């Protein structure tokens, strides 16, 4: 729960806004760093999860690298202070301009998602007189047991190179003078809570790694992506993801040669719990069967429920400790002209009134960064605790 100090601070800020608990963020980053260091694992933060400046500054200070999925993310990462040799650039559709700019910055590695992209990067690198470090993103056909819209490692997904295309990839790599293969890359999906998915990934990585090594390729880096999930139901009870258990799986199941680096790209698990969307009840609408709380925040501020039917815990923070009753459930909706603009259906809440403050928890990942201007909404602002 929020402290009374924080709550009184909320009263003076115009809603809606994002609230970041920077102390919790720091604790999370520190916990992840310590767990990774134990195995000498390298973490790159997936910037797309949250590129709020205060957030990425903290991430940078912790010593992580940056995993970027657009040219602007690459620029931003370097601007904030990430050393270019800790920046990787993934994405299924990198434009020529984005590639050239990243080449000029001498980033650590391009995670390449198709054979044609390999050829294009080789050509552009030749024109710039550079050698591009690349890792092949391979689609391991591993099910992440997560929501279909955030599964990325199946053959039907658009991401990565499929295994049957590896011989063709190897051909291109061998004849491309301006490419330097650093390793192989995988990312099977997001919000993965069944850790068995990562075991299956390790088995696949070992197999594919052997395939490359048998053909004389030296792999300096095995990049296993991100995807570690958080528990959206237990924001208070488990505010920090179990990084220990996660890394331990890779230590146990991944075959690693001496000198081979293991890289991770975590996004959500590092930032999700430290953010909340704070909003006010504008109206209470009582129907015959339904009660609605109409908030001043909507899918334009937090799109996850509309985009992937995501669950977020919703609390009336103006009435801490007030009783809820089985008989009083609210559909919690926003003001946007879309039926999917709904944060939760049949949510058990204490009786709520116009003006009450509502917190939508665990909104630090894929929240603020997905905000849109739809309906010509105001730009969402952020408030921070700690420093
Ligand atoms: C989104 C993404 C990540 C981070 O995923 P999380 O679920 O937030 O950990 C990592 N790598 C790549 C290539 C991604 O696209």
CSV table of C-alpha atoms and ligand atoms in Angstrom, one decimal:
chain,number,residue,atom,x,y,z
A,1,UNK,CA,0.0,0.0,0.0
A,2,UNK,CA,1.1,3.6,-0.5
A,3,UNK,CA,2.3,5.5,2.5
A,4,UNK,CA,0.0,8.3,3.9
A,5,UNK,CA,2.7,10.8,2.7
A,6,UNK,CA,2.5,9.5,-0.8
A,7,UNK,CA,-1.3,9.5,-0.7
A,8,UNK,CA,-1.4,13.1,0.4
A,9,UNK,CA,1.1,14.0,-2.3
A,10,UNK,CA,-1.3,12.3,-4.9
A,11,UNK,CA,-4.0,14.7,-3.8
A,12,UNK,CA,-2.1,17.7,-5.2
A,13,UNK,CA,-1.3,16.2,-8.7
A,14,UNK,CA,-3.8,16.4,-11.5
A,15,UNK,CA,-4.9,12.9,-12.5
A,16,UNK,CA,-4.2,10.7,-14.4
A,17,UNK,CA,-0.5,10.2,-13.9
A,18,UNK,CA,2.0,7.4,-13.5
A,19,UNK,CA,3.7,7.0,-10.2
A,20,UNK,CA,7.1,5.3,-10.0
A,21,UNK,CA,8.5,3.9,-6.7
A,22,UNK,CA,12.2,4.5,-7.5
A,23,UNK,CA,13.3,2.7,-4.3
A,24,UNK,CA,11.5,-0.5,-5.3
A,25,UNK,CA,13.0,-0.1,-8.8
A,26,UNK,CA,16.5,0.2,-7.3
A,27,UNK,CA,15.9,-2.9,-5.1
A,28,UNK,CA,14.7,-4.8,-8.1
A,29,UNK,CA,17.7,-3.8,-10.2
A,30,UNK,CA,20.1,-4.6,-7.4
A,31,UNK,CA,18.5,-8.0,-6.9
A,32,UNK,CA,18.8,-8.9,-10.5
A,33,UNK,CA,22.3,-7.7,-10.8
A,34,UNK,CA,23.4,-9.7,-7.8
A,35,UNK,CA,21.7,-12.8,-9.1
A,36,UNK,CA,23.2,-12.4,-12.6
A,37,UNK,CA,26.7,-11.7,-11.3
A,38,UNK,CA,26.7,-14.9,-9.4
A,39,UNK,CA,26.8,-16.8,-12.7
A,40,UNK,CA,28.7,-14.1,-14.6
A,41,UNK,CA,25.6,-13.5,-16.7
A,42,UNK,CA,25.2,-10.3,-18.7
A,43,UNK,CA,21.9,-8.4,-18.6
A,44,UNK,CA,20.7,-6.0,-21.3
A,45,UNK,CA,17.6,-4.0,-20.3
A,46,UNK,CA,14.8,-4.2,-22.9
A,47,UNK,CA,14.2,-0.5,-23.2
A,48,UNK,CA,10.9,-0.9,-24.9
A,49,UNK,CA,9.4,-2.0,-21.6
A,50,UNK,CA,9.9,1.5,-20.2
A,51,UNK,CA,12.1,4.3,-21.6
A,52,UNK,CA,11.1,6.9,-19.0
A,53,UNK,CA,14.3,8.8,-18.4
A,54,UNK,CA,14.5,8.4,-14.6
A,55,UNK,CA,13.9,4.7,-15.1
A,56,UNK,CA,16.6,4.1,-17.7
A,57,UNK,CA,19.1,6.2,-15.9
A,58,UNK,CA,18.8,3.9,-12.9
A,59,UNK,CA,19.1,0.9,-15.1
A,60,UNK,CA,22.3,2.4,-16.7
A,61,UNK,CA,23.8,3.1,-13.3
A,62,UNK,CA,23.2,-0.5,-12.3
A,63,UNK,CA,25.6,-1.5,-15.0
A,64,UNK,CA,23.2,-3.2,-17.4
A,65,UNK,CA,23.4,-2.9,-21.2
A,66,UNK,CA,20.5,-1.8,-23.4
A,67,UNK,CA,18.4,-4.0,-25.7
A,68,UNK,CA,16.9,-1.7,-28.3
A,69,UNK,CA,14.2,-2.3,-31.0
A,70,UNK,CA,14.4,0.9,-32.9
A,71,UNK,CA,17.0,3.4,-34.1
A,72,UNK,CA,15.6,6.0,-31.7
A,73,UNK,CA,16.0,3.6,-28.8
A,74,UNK,CA,19.6,3.1,-29.8
A,75,UNK,CA,20.1,6.9,-29.9
A,76,UNK,CA,18.4,7.3,-26.6
A,77,UNK,CA,20.4,4.6,-24.9
A,78,UNK,CA,23.7,6.2,-25.9
A,79,UNK,CA,22.5,9.6,-25.0
A,80,UNK,CA,21.6,8.4,-21.5
A,81,UNK,CA,25.1,7.0,-21.1
A,82,UNK,CA,25.0,3.4,-22.1
A,83,UNK,CA,28.3,2.6,-23.7
A,84,UNK,CA,27.7,1.6,-27.3
A,85,UNK,CA,29.5,-1.7,-26.7
A,86,UNK,CA,26.7,-2.6,-24.4
A,87,UNK,CA,23.9,-1.8,-26.9
A,88,UNK,CA,22.2,-4.4,-29.0
A,89,UNK,CA,19.7,-3.7,-31.7
A,90,UNK,CA,16.9,-6.2,-32.4
A,91,UNK,CA,13.7,-5.9,-34.4
A,92,UNK,CA,12.2,-7.6,-37.4
A,93,UNK,CA,12.0,-4.5,-39.5
A,94,UNK,CA,15.1,-2.3,-39.2
A,95,UNK,CA,15.2,0.5,-41.8
A,96,UNK,CA,18.3,1.3,-43.8
A,97,UNK,CA,18.7,4.6,-42.0
A,98,UNK,CA,18.4,2.9,-38.6
A,99,UNK,CA,21.0,0.4,-39.6
A,100,UNK,CA,23.5,3.0,-40.8
A,101,UNK,CA,23.1,5.1,-37.7
A,102,UNK,CA,23.7,2.2,-35.5
A,103,UNK,CA,26.8,1.2,-37.5
A,104,UNK,CA,28.1,4.7,-37.1
A,105,UNK,CA,27.6,4.4,-33.3
A,106,UNK,CA,29.6,1.1,-33.3
A,107,UNK,CA,27.0,-0.7,-31.3
A,108,UNK,CA,27.9,-4.1,-29.8
A,109,UNK,CA,25.6,-6.2,-32.0
A,110,UNK,CA,22.7,-6.4,-34.4
A,111,UNK,CA,20.3,-9.2,-33.6
A,112,UNK,CA,19.3,-10.1,-37.2
A,113,UNK,CA,15.9,-11.6,-37.9
A,114,UNK,CA,16.1,-12.7,-41.6
A,115,UNK,CA,18.5,-13.8,-44.3
A,116,UNK,CA,17.7,-10.7,-46.4
A,117,UNK,CA,18.5,-8.5,-43.4
A,118,UNK,CA,22.0,-10.1,-43.2
A,119,UNK,CA,22.6,-9.2,-46.8
A,120,UNK,CA,21.3,-5.6,-46.3
A,121,UNK,CA,23.5,-5.1,-43.2
A,122,UNK,CA,26.5,-6.5,-45.0
A,123,UNK,CA,25.9,-4.1,-48.0
A,124,UNK,CA,25.4,-1.0,-45.7
A,125,UNK,CA,28.4,-1.9,-43.6
A,126,UNK,CA,30.5,-2.2,-46.7
A,127,UNK,CA,29.4,1.3,-47.8
A,128,UNK,CA,30.3,2.8,-44.4
A,129,UNK,CA,33.6,0.9,-44.3
A,130,UNK,CA,32.6,-1.0,-41.2
A,131,UNK,CA,32.3,-4.5,-40.0
A,132,UNK,CA,28.9,-5.2,-38.4
A,133,UNK,CA,28.8,-7.5,-35.5
A,134,UNK,CA,25.7,-9.7,-35.8
A,135,UNK,CA,23.9,-12.4,-33.9
A,136,UNK,CA,21.3,-14.5,-35.7
A,137,UNK,CA,17.9,-14.5,-34.0
A,138,UNK,CA,16.7,-18.0,-34.3
A,139,UNK,CA,13.1,-19.1,-33.9
A,140,UNK,CA,13.4,-22.1,-31.6
A,141,UNK,CA,9.8,-23.2,-32.0
A,142,UNK,CA,9.4,-23.3,-28.2
A,143,UNK,CA,6.0,-22.6,-26.6
A,144,UNK,CA,6.3,-19.9,-23.9
A,145,UNK,CA,2.9,-20.8,-22.4
A,146,UNK,CA,1.9,-17.2,-22.3
A,147,UNK,CA,-0.8,-15.1,-24.1
A,148,UNK,CA,-0.9,-15.7,-27.8
A,149,UNK,CA,-0.3,-12.0,-28.5
A,150,UNK,CA,3.0,-12.0,-26.7
A,151,UNK,CA,4.3,-15.4,-27.9
A,152,UNK,CA,7.3,-14.9,-30.3
A,153,UNK,CA,9.2,-18.1,-30.6
A,154,UNK,CA,6.8,-20.3,-32.6
A,155,UNK,CA,7.2,-21.0,-36.3
A,156,UNK,CA,4.0,-19.1,-37.0
A,157,UNK,CA,5.4,-15.9,-35.5
A,158,UNK,CA,7.1,-13.2,-37.6
A,159,UNK,CA,10.2,-13.1,-35.5
A,160,UNK,CA,13.6,-14.6,-36.2
A,161,UNK,CA,15.0,-17.1,-38.7
A,162,UNK,CA,13.5,-20.5,-38.8
A,163,UNK,CA,15.8,-23.5,-38.3
A,164,UNK,CA,15.3,-24.8,-41.9
A,165,UNK,CA,16.9,-21.5,-43.0
A,166,UNK,CA,20.1,-21.9,-41.0
A,167,UNK,CA,22.1,-23.5,-43.8
A,168,UNK,CA,21.3,-20.5,-46.0
A,169,UNK,CA,22.2,-18.2,-43.2
A,170,UNK,CA,25.6,-19.9,-42.8
A,171,UNK,CA,26.2,-19.5,-46.5
A,172,UNK,CA,25.5,-15.7,-46.4
A,173,UNK,CA,27.7,-15.3,-43.3
A,174,UNK,CA,30.6,-17.1,-44.9
A,175,UNK,CA,30.6,-14.9,-48.0
A,176,UNK,CA,29.9,-11.6,-46.3
A,177,UNK,CA,33.1,-9.8,-45.7
A,178,UNK,CA,31.5,-7.0,-43.6
A,179,UNK,CA,29.7,-9.3,-41.1
A,180,UNK,CA,31.2,-10.6,-38.0
A,181,UNK,CA,29.1,-13.3,-36.2
A,182,UNK,CA,29.2,-12.8,-32.4
A,183,UNK,CA,26.6,-15.4,-31.5
A,184,UNK,CA,23.1,-16.6,-31.6
A,185,UNK,CA,20.0,-15.0,-30.1
A,186,UNK,CA,16.6,-16.2,-29.0
A,187,UNK,CA,13.5,-14.6,-27.4
A,188,UNK,CA,10.5,-16.8,-27.0
A,189,UNK,CA,7.9,-14.4,-25.6
A,190,UNK,CA,6.9,-12.2,-22.7
A,191,UNK,CA,5.2,-12.6,-19.3
A,192,UNK,CA,6.5,-16.2,-19.0
A,193,UNK,CA,5.7,-17.5,-15.6
A,194,UNK,CA,6.1,-21.2,-16.3
A,195,UNK,CA,9.9,-21.6,-15.9
A,196,UNK,CA,9.7,-24.9,-17.8
A,197,UNK,CA,9.5,-22.8,-21.0
A,198,UNK,CA,13.1,-21.6,-20.3
A,199,UNK,CA,14.3,-25.2,-19.8
A,200,UNK,CA,12.9,-26.1,-23.2
A,201,UNK,CA,14.7,-23.1,-24.6
A,202,UNK,CA,18.0,-24.2,-23.1
A,203,UNK,CA,17.7,-27.6,-24.8
A,204,UNK,CA,17.0,-25.9,-28.1
A,205,UNK,CA,19.9,-23.4,-27.7
A,206,UNK,CA,22.3,-26.3,-27.0
A,207,UNK,CA,21.2,-28.1,-30.1
A,208,UNK,CA,21.5,-25.0,-32.4
A,209,UNK,CA,24.8,-23.9,-30.8
A,210,UNK,CA,26.2,-27.4,-31.6
A,211,UNK,CA,25.0,-27.0,-35.2
A,212,UNK,CA,26.9,-23.8,-35.7
A,213,UNK,CA,30.0,-25.0,-33.9
A,214,UNK,CA,30.1,-28.2,-36.0
A,215,UNK,CA,30.3,-25.9,-39.0
A,216,UNK,CA,33.3,-24.0,-37.7
A,217,UNK,CA,31.5,-20.9,-36.3
A,218,UNK,CA,32.8,-19.5,-33.1
A,219,UNK,CA,30.0,-18.2,-30.9
A,220,UNK,CA,31.1,-15.7,-28.3
A,221,UNK,CA,27.6,-14.9,-27.1
A,222,UNK,CA,24.6,-17.0,-26.4
A,223,UNK,CA,21.7,-14.5,-26.0
A,224,UNK,CA,18.6,-16.1,-24.6
A,225,UNK,CA,16.4,-13.0,-24.6
A,226,UNK,CA,14.0,-12.0,-21.9
A,227,UNK,CA,10.4,-12.7,-21.0
A,228,UNK,CA,10.6,-13.4,-17.3
A,229,UNK,CA,7.1,-12.7,-16.0
A,230,UNK,CA,5.8,-11.0,-12.9
A,231,UNK,CA,2.8,-11.8,-10.7
A,232,UNK,CA,0.2,-9.2,-11.4
A,233,UNK,CA,-2.0,-10.6,-8.7
A,234,UNK,CA,0.5,-10.2,-5.8
A,235,UNK,CA,2.0,-6.8,-6.3
A,236,UNK,CA,2.4,-6.2,-2.6
A,237,UNK,CA,3.5,-9.7,-1.6
A,238,UNK,CA,6.1,-10.4,-4.3
A,239,UNK,CA,7.3,-7.0,-5.5
A,240,UNK,CA,10.6,-8.4,-6.8
A,241,UNK,CA,10.7,-11.3,-9.4
A,242,UNK,CA,12.6,-14.4,-8.5
A,243,UNK,CA,15.7,-13.7,-10.5
A,244,UNK,CA,17.6,-16.4,-8.6
A,245,UNK,CA,15.3,-19.2,-9.8
A,246,UNK,CA,15.3,-17.8,-13.3
A,247,UNK,CA,19.1,-17.6,-13.8
A,248,UNK,CA,19.6,-20.9,-12.0
A,249,UNK,CA,17.8,-22.7,-14.8
A,250,UNK,CA,20.2,-21.3,-17.4
A,251,UNK,CA,23.2,-22.1,-15.3
A,252,UNK,CA,21.9,-25.7,-14.9
A,253,UNK,CA,20.6,-26.4,-18.4
A,254,UNK,CA,22.7,-24.3,-20.8
A,255,UNK,CA,25.9,-25.8,-22.1
A,256,UNK,CA,28.6,-23.2,-22.1
A,257,UNK,CA,32.1,-23.3,-23.3
A,258,UNK,CA,34.8,-21.4,-21.4
A,259,UNK,CA,34.9,-17.8,-22.6
A,260,UNK,CA,31.3,-18.0,-23.9
A,261,UNK,CA,29.1,-15.2,-22.6
A,262,UNK,CA,25.5,-15.7,-21.7
A,263,UNK,CA,23.3,-12.6,-22.4
A,264,UNK,CA,19.8,-11.8,-21.2
A,265,UNK,CA,17.4,-9.2,-22.2
A,266,UNK,CA,15.0,-8.5,-19.4
A,267,UNK,CA,12.3,-5.8,-19.6
A,268,UNK,CA,9.1,-6.4,-17.7
A,269,UNK,CA,10.5,-8.1,-14.7
A,270,UNK,CA,12.8,-5.2,-13.9
A,271,UNK,CA,10.2,-2.4,-14.0
A,272,UNK,CA,6.6,-3.7,-13.9
A,273,UNK,CA,6.0,-3.6,-10.1
A,274,UNK,CA,7.5,-0.1,-9.6
A,275,UNK,CA,4.9,1.7,-11.6
A,276,UNK,CA,1.2,2.4,-11.0
A,277,UNK,CA,-1.3,4.4,-12.9
A,278,UNK,CA,-3.2,6.8,-10.6
A,279,UNK,CA,-6.6,7.9,-11.7
A,280,UNK,CA,-9.8,9.4,-10.3
A,281,UNK,CA,-13.3,8.2,-10.5
A,282,UNK,CA,-15.2,10.7,-12.6
A,283,UNK,CA,-18.6,9.0,-12.4
A,284,UNK,CA,-20.4,6.1,-10.8
A,285,UNK,CA,-23.0,4.6,-13.1
A,286,UNK,CA,-25.4,2.1,-11.6
A,287,UNK,CA,-27.3,-0.1,-14.0
A,288,UNK,CA,-29.7,-2.9,-13.1
A,289,UNK,CA,-27.1,-5.6,-13.5
A,290,UNK,CA,-23.9,-3.6,-13.7
A,291,UNK,CA,-22.1,-0.9,-11.8
A,292,UNK,CA,-19.5,1.1,-13.6
A,293,UNK,CA,-16.7,3.3,-12.3
A,294,UNK,CA,-15.8,5.7,-15.1
A,295,UNK,CA,-12.2,6.8,-14.6
A,296,UNK,CA,-10.3,9.7,-16.0
A,297,UNK,CA,-7.6,7.3,-17.3
A,298,UNK,CA,-8.2,5.0,-20.2
A,299,UNK,CA,-6.6,2.7,-22.7
A,300,UNK,CA,-4.7,5.8,-24.0
A,301,UNK,CA,-2.8,5.8,-20.8
A,302,UNK,CA,-2.6,2.0,-20.2
A,303,UNK,CA,-3.3,-0.2,-23.2
A,304,UNK,CA,-2.4,-3.7,-21.9
A,305,UNK,CA,-6.0,-4.6,-20.9
A,306,UNK,CA,-7.3,-3.6,-24.3
A,307,UNK,CA,-4.4,-5.1,-26.2
A,308,UNK,CA,-4.0,-8.4,-24.5
A,309,UNK,CA,-6.8,-8.8,-22.0
A,310,UNK,CA,-4.2,-8.2,-19.4
A,311,UNK,CA,-5.1,-8.3,-15.7
A,312,UNK,CA,-4.0,-5.5,-13.4
A,313,UNK,CA,-4.9,-5.2,-9.7
A,314,UNK,CA,-7.1,-2.2,-9.2
A,315,UNK,CA,-7.4,-0.5,-5.8
A,316,UNK,CA,-9.5,2.3,-4.4
A,317,UNK,CA,-6.7,4.1,-2.5
A,318,UNK,CA,-9.0,6.8,-1.1
A,319,UNK,CA,-10.7,4.1,1.0
A,320,UNK,CA,-8.0,2.0,2.5
A,321,UNK,CA,-9.3,-0.8,4.7
A,322,UNK,CA,-13.0,-0.3,3.6
A,323,UNK,CA,-15.0,-3.4,3.3
A,324,UNK,CA,-15.7,-5.0,0.0
A,325,UNK,CA,-18.8,-7.1,-0.6
A,326,UNK,CA,-19.5,-10.0,-3.0
A,327,UNK,CA,-22.6,-8.1,-4.0
A,328,UNK,CA,-20.8,-4.9,-5.1
A,329,UNK,CA,-18.7,-5.4,-8.2
A,330,UNK,CA,-17.7,-2.7,-10.7
A,331,UNK,CA,-16.7,-2.7,-14.3
A,332,UNK,CA,-13.8,-0.2,-14.3
A,333,UNK,CA,-13.8,1.7,-17.5
A,334,UNK,CA,-12.1,4.7,-19.1
A,335,UNK,CA,-13.4,7.7,-21.1
A,336,UNK,CA,-12.2,6.5,-24.5
A,337,UNK,CA,-14.7,5.8,-27.3
A,338,UNK,CA,-14.0,2.1,-27.5
A,339,UNK,CA,-15.7,-0.8,-25.9
A,340,UNK,CA,-12.3,-2.4,-25.1
A,341,UNK,CA,-11.5,0.6,-23.0
A,342,UNK,CA,-12.0,-1.3,-19.8
A,343,UNK,CA,-9.4,-2.0,-17.0
A,344,UNK,CA,-11.4,-4.8,-15.3
A,345,UNK,CA,-14.8,-6.4,-15.2
A,346,UNK,CA,-16.7,-7.4,-12.1
A,347,UNK,CA,-14.0,-6.1,-9.8
A,348,UNK,CA,-14.8,-6.4,-6.1
A,349,UNK,CA,-14.2,-2.9,-4.6
A,350,UNK,CA,-15.5,-1.0,-1.6
A,351,UNK,CA,-18.4,1.3,-2.4
A,352,UNK,CA,-16.7,4.0,-4.5
A,353,UNK,CA,-17.6,7.6,-5.2
A,354,UNK,CA,-16.8,10.5,-7.6
A,355,UNK,CA,-13.4,11.9,-6.8
A,356,UNK,CA,-11.9,8.7,-5.3
A,357,UNK,CA,-8.4,7.9,-6.3
A,358,UNK,CA,-7.9,4.6,-8.0
A,359,UNK,CA,-4.5,2.9,-8.4
A,360,UNK,CA,-3.9,0.4,-11.2
A,361,UNK,CA,-0.9,-1.5,-10.0
A,362,UNK,CA,2.0,-3.2,-11.7
A,363,UNK,CA,1.9,-0.8,-14.6
A,364,UNK,CA,5.6,0.0,-14.9
A,365,UNK,CA,6.2,-2.1,-17.9
A,366,UNK,CA,4.5,-1.5,-21.3
A,367,UNK,CA,2.3,1.2,-19.6
A,368,UNK,CA,3.5,4.7,-20.0
A,369,UNK,CA,5.5,3.8,-23.1
A,370,UNK,CA,2.4,2.6,-25.0
A,371,UNK,CA,0.4,5.8,-24.2
A,372,UNK,CA,-1.3,7.3,-27.3
A,373,UNK,CA,-2.9,10.5,-28.3
A,374,UNK,CA,-6.0,8.8,-29.5
A,375,UNK,CA,-9.0,11.1,-28.8
A,376,UNK,CA,-6.4,13.9,-28.6
A,377,UNK,CA,-5.7,13.0,-25.1
A,378,UNK,CA,-3.2,14.9,-22.9
A,379,UNK,CA,0.3,13.6,-22.6
A,380,UNK,CA,0.5,11.5,-19.5
A,381,UNK,CA,2.8,12.8,-16.7
A,382,UNK,CA,4.9,11.0,-14.1
A,383,UNK,CA,5.5,11.4,-10.4
A,384,UNK,CA,8.3,9.7,-8.5
A,385,UNK,CA,9.1,8.7,-5.0
A,386,UNK,CA,12.7,8.4,-3.9
A,387,UNK,CA,15.5,9.4,-6.2
B,1,LIG,C1,10.5,-7.3,-25.8
B,1,LIG,C2,11.7,-8.0,-25.9
B,1,LIG,C3,12.4,-8.4,-24.7
B,1,LIG,C4,11.9,-8.1,-23.3
B,1,LIG,O1,10.8,-8.9,-23.0
B,1,LIG,P1,10.3,-8.8,-21.5
B,1,LIG,O2,9.1,-9.8,-21.5
B,1,LIG,O3,9.8,-7.5,-21.2
B,1,LIG,O4,11.4,-9.3,-20.6
B,1,LIG,C5,13.7,-9.0,-24.9
B,1,LIG,N1,14.2,-9.2,-26.1
B,1,LIG,C6,13.5,-8.9,-27.3
B,1,LIG,C7,14.1,-9.2,-28.6
B,1,LIG,C8,12.3,-8.3,-27.2
B,1,LIG,O5,11.6,-8.0,-28.3
